[in-house]
Short mmCIF file of C-alpha atoms in Angstrom, two decimals:
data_model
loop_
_atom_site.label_atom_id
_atom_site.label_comp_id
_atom_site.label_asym_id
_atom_site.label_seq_id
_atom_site.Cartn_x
_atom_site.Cartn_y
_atom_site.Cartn_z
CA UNK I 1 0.00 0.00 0.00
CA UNK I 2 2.63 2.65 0.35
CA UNK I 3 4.73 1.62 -2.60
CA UNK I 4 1.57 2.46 -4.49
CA UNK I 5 1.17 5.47 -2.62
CA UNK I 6 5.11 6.52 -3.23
CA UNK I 7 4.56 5.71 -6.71
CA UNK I 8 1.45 7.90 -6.97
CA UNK I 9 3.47 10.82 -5.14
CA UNK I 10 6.22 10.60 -7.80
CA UNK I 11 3.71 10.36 -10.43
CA UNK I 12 1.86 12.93 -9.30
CA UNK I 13 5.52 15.47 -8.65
CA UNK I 14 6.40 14.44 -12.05
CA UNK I 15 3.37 15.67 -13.99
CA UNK I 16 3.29 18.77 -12.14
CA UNK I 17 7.24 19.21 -12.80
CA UNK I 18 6.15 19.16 -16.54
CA UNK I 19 3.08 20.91 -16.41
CA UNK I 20 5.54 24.02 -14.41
CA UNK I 21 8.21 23.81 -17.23
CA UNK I 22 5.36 23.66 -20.07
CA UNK I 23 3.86 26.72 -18.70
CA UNK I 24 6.89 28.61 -18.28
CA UNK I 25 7.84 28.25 -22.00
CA UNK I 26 4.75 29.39 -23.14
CA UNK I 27 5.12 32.13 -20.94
CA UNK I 28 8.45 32.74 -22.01
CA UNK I 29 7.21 32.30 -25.52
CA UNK I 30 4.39 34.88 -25.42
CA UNK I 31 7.78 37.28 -26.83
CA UNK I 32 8.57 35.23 -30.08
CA UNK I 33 5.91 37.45 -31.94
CA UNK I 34 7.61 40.48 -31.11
CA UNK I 35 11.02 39.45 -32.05
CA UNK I 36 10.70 41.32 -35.67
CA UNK I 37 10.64 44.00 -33.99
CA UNK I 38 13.38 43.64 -31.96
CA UNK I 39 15.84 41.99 -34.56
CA UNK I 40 14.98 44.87 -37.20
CA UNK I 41 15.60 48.09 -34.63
CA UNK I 42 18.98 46.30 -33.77
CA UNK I 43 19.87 45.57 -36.80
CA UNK I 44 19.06 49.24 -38.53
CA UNK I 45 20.74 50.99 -35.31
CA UNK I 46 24.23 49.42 -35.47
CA UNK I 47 23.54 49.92 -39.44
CA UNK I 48 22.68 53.35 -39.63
CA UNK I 49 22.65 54.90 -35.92
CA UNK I 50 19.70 55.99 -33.74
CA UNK I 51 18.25 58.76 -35.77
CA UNK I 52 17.95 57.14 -39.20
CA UNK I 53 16.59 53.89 -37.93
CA UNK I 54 13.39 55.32 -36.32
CA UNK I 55 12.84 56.79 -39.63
CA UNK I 56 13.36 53.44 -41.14
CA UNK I 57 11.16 51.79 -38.83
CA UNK I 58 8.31 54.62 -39.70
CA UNK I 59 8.56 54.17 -43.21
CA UNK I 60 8.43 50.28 -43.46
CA UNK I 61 5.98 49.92 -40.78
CA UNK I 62 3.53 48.33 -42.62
CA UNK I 63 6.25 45.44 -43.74
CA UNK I 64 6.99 45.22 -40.00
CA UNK I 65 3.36 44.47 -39.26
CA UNK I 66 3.37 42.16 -41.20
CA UNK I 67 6.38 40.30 -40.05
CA UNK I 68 4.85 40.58 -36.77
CA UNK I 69 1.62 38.97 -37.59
CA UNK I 70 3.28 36.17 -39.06
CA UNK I 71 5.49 35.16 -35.79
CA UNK I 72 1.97 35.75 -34.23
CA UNK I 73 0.49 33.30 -36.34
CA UNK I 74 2.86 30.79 -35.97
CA UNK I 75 2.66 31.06 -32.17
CA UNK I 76 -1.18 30.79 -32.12
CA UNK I 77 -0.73 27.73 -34.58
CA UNK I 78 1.04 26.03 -31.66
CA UNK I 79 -0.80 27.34 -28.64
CA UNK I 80 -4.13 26.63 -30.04
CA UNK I 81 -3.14 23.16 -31.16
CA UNK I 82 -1.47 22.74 -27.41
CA UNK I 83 -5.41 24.04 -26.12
CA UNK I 84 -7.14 21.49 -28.27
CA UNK I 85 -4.78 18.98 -26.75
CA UNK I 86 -5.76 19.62 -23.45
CA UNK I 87 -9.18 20.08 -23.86
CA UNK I 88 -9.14 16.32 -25.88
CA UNK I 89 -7.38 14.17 -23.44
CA UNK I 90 -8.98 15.50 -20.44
CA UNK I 91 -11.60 18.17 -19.88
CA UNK I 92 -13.89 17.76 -17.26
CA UNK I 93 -14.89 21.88 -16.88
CA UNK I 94 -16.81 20.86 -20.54
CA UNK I 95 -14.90 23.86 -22.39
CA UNK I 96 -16.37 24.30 -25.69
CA UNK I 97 -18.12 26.83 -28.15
CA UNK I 98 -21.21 28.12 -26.05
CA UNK I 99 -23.90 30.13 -27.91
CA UNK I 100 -24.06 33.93 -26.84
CA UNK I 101 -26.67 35.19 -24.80
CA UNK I 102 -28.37 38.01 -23.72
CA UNK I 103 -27.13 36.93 -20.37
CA UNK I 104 -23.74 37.02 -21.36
CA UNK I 105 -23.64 40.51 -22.41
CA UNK I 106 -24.86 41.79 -19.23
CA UNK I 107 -22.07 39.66 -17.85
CA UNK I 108 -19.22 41.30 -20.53
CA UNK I 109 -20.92 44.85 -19.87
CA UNK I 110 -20.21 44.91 -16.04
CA UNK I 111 -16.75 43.55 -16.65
CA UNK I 112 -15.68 46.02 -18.66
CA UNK I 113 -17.77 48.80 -16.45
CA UNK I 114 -15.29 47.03 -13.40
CA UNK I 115 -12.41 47.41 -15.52
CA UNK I 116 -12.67 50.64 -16.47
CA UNK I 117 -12.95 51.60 -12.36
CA UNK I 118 -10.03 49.95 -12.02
CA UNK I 119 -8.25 52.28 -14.45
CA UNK I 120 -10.43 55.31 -13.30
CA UNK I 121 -8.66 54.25 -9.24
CA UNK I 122 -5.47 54.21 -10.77
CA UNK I 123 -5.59 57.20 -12.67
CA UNK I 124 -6.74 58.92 -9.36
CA UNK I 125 -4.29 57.30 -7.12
CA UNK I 126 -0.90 58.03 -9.40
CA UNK I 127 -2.63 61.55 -10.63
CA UNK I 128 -2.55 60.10 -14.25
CA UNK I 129 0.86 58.86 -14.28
CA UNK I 130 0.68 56.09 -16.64
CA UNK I 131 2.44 52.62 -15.91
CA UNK I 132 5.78 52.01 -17.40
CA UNK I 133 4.56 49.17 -19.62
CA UNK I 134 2.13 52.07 -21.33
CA UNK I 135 4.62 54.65 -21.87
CA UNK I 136 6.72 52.46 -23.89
CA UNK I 137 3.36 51.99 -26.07
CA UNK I 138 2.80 55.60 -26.42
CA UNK I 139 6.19 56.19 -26.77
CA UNK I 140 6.42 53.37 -29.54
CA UNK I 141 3.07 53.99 -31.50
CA UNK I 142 4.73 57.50 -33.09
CA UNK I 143 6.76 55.81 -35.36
CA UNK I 144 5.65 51.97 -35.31
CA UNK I 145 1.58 53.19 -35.34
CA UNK I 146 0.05 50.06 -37.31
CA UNK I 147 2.95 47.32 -35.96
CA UNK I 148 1.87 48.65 -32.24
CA UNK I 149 -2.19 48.77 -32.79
CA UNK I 150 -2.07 45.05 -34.40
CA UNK I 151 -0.29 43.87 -31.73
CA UNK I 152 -2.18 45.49 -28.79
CA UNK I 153 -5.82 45.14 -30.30
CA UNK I 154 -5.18 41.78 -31.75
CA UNK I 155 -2.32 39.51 -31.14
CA UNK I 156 -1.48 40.16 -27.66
CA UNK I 157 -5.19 39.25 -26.78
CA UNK I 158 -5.44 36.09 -28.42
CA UNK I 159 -1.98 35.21 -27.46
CA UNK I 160 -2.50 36.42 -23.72
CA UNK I 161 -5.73 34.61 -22.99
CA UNK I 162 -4.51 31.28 -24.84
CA UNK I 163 -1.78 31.25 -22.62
CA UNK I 164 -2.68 32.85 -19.05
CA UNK I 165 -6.25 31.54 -19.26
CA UNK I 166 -6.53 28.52 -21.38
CA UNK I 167 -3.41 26.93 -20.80
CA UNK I 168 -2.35 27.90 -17.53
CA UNK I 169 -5.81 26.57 -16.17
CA UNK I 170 -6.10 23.57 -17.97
CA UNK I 171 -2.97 22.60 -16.62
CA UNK I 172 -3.25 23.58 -13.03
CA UNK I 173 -7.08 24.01 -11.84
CA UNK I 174 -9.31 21.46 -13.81
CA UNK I 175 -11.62 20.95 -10.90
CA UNK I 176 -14.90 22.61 -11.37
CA UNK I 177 -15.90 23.76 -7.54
CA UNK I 178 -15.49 26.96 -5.71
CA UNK I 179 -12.22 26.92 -3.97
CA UNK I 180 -10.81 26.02 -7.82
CA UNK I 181 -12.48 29.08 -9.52
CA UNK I 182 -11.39 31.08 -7.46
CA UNK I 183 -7.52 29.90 -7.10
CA UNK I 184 -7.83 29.89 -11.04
CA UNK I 185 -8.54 33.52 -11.00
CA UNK I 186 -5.92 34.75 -8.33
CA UNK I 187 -3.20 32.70 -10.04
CA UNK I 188 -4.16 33.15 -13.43
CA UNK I 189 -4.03 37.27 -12.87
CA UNK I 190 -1.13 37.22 -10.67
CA UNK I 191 0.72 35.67 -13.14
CA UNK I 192 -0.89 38.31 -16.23
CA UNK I 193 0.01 41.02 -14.21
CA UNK I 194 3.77 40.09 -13.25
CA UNK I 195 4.08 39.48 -17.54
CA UNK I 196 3.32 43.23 -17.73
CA UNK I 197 4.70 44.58 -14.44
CA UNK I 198 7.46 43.03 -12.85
CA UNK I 199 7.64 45.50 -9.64
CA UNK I 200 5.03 45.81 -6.33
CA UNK I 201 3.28 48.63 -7.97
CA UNK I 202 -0.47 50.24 -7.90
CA UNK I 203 0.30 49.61 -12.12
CA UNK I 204 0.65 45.78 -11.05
CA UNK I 205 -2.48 45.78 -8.96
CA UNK I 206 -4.14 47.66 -11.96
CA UNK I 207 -3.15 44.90 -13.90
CA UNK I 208 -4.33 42.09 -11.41
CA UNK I 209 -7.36 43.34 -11.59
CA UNK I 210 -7.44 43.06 -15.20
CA UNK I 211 -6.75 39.60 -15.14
CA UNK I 212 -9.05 38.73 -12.58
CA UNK I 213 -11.41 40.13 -14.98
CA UNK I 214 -10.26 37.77 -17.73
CA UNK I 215 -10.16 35.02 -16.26
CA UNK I 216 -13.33 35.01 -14.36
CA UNK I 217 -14.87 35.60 -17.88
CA UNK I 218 -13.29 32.82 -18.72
CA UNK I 219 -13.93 30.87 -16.03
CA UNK I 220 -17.61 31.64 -15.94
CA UNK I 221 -18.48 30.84 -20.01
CA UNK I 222 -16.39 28.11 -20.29
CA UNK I 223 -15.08 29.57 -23.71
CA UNK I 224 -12.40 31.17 -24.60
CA UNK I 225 -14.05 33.65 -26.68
CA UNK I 226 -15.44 35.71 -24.57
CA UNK I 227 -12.15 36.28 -22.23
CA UNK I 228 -10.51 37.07 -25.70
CA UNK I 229 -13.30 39.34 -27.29
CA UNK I 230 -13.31 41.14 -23.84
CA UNK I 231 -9.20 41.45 -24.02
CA UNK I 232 -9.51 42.58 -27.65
CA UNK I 233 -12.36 45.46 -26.95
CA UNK I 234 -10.33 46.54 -23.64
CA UNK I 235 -7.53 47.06 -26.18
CA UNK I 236 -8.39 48.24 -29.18
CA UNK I 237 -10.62 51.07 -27.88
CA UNK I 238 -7.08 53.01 -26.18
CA UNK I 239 -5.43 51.69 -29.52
CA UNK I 240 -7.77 53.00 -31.35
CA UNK I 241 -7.54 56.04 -30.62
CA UNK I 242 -3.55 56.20 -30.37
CA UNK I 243 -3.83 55.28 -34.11
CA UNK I 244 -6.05 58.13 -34.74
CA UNK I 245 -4.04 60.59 -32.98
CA UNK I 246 -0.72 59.62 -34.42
CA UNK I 247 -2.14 60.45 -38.07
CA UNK I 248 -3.87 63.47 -36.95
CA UNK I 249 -0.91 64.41 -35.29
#
């Protein structure tokens, strides 16, 4: 009886060992789509210096986007593949394409309205002193506008809630009862909102709440879809208008 229950233990420390080091290369891997941009910059500034390659990178942003969408597609090839995986060999939270319902957007509606307190809190508490993961977006859209607004409105949601909310659960919280939605949630966020600020910040707890957000949406519909659609509209609308105002501009 406890051979069997020493083999279980090491069967059971071995899986989660896996499950760990699976997670933390798709977390690791949520950067492989932005690598174009990051080989391209280095490669133009020891080319042609500092001022010429910003100018560069304006001009061919288009081409960049487009590089950018294609390491994004790739990575969603293998994440969604990795999902459908999961969801095959064992999936006892029935995740699966759910019909929408007036129900559900009520339920989106008062997510985003709790979302957007959650900015309007921060905003108050740092007198509009936007996190350091947003300046470098600001700072980036002026001469990478349609590369940036892809990526934030698009890729990064469908990438982000593969990962954090589809993966990361289905690995670690399978269990369909209270004390696992709600461990789901806290984890699932804590780890979003370390991927986007990596210091004990009111910007991290801004972005905690986000995922909380997410991944209650998630949790609640049992579909990815709507923790995505919600990612993407939280998203684009700030994009949005960053695109707007860099052309106007």
């Amino acid at each position: 009886m406890q051979t069997a229950k020493f083999r279980w233990s090491w069967h059971w420390l071995g899986r989660q060992t896996l499950a760990v080091l699976l997670m933390a290369v798709c977390t690791v891997g949520l950067f492989f789509y932005q690598m174009p941009i990051l080989f391209v910059s280095r490669w133009l500034r020891s080319a042609v210096g500092p001022a010429t390659e910003l100018r560069l990178i304006h001009t061919y942003d288009w081409w960049l986007a487009l590089l950018t969408i294609t390491a994004a597609a790739i990575q969603m090839v293998i994440l969604i593949w990795l999902y459908r995986r999961q969801l095959r060999r064992n999936n006892p939270l029935q995740i699966q394409r759910r019909r929408f319902h007036v129900e559900s957007l009520f339920f989106l509606v008062t997510m985003y309205a709790i979302i957007l307190c959650a900015n309007v809190t921060y905003n108050s508490l740092t007198h509009n002193t936007a996190a350091h993961n947003q300046q470098v977006i600001t700072s980036s859209f002026s001469y990478m506008p349609w590369t940036y607004f892809v990526m934030i409105a698009v890729l990064a949601p469908i990438l982000e809630e593969l990962t954090f909310r589809g993966i990361f659960m289905n690995l670690f919280w399978r269990r369909n009862n209270r004390l696992n939605n709600i461990a789901a949630c806290v984890t699932s966020a804590l780890l979003f909102a370390f991927m986007h600020e990596q210091h004990a910040s009111i910007a991290y707890l801004l972005y905690f709440s986000l995922g909380l957000v997410l991944a209650a949406t998630y949790r609640y519909h049992h579909d990815i879809r709507y923790s995505i659609g919600l990612h993407m509209f939280n998203n684009g609308i700030p994009a949005l208008f960053m695109l707007i105002r860099t052309f106007v501009s």
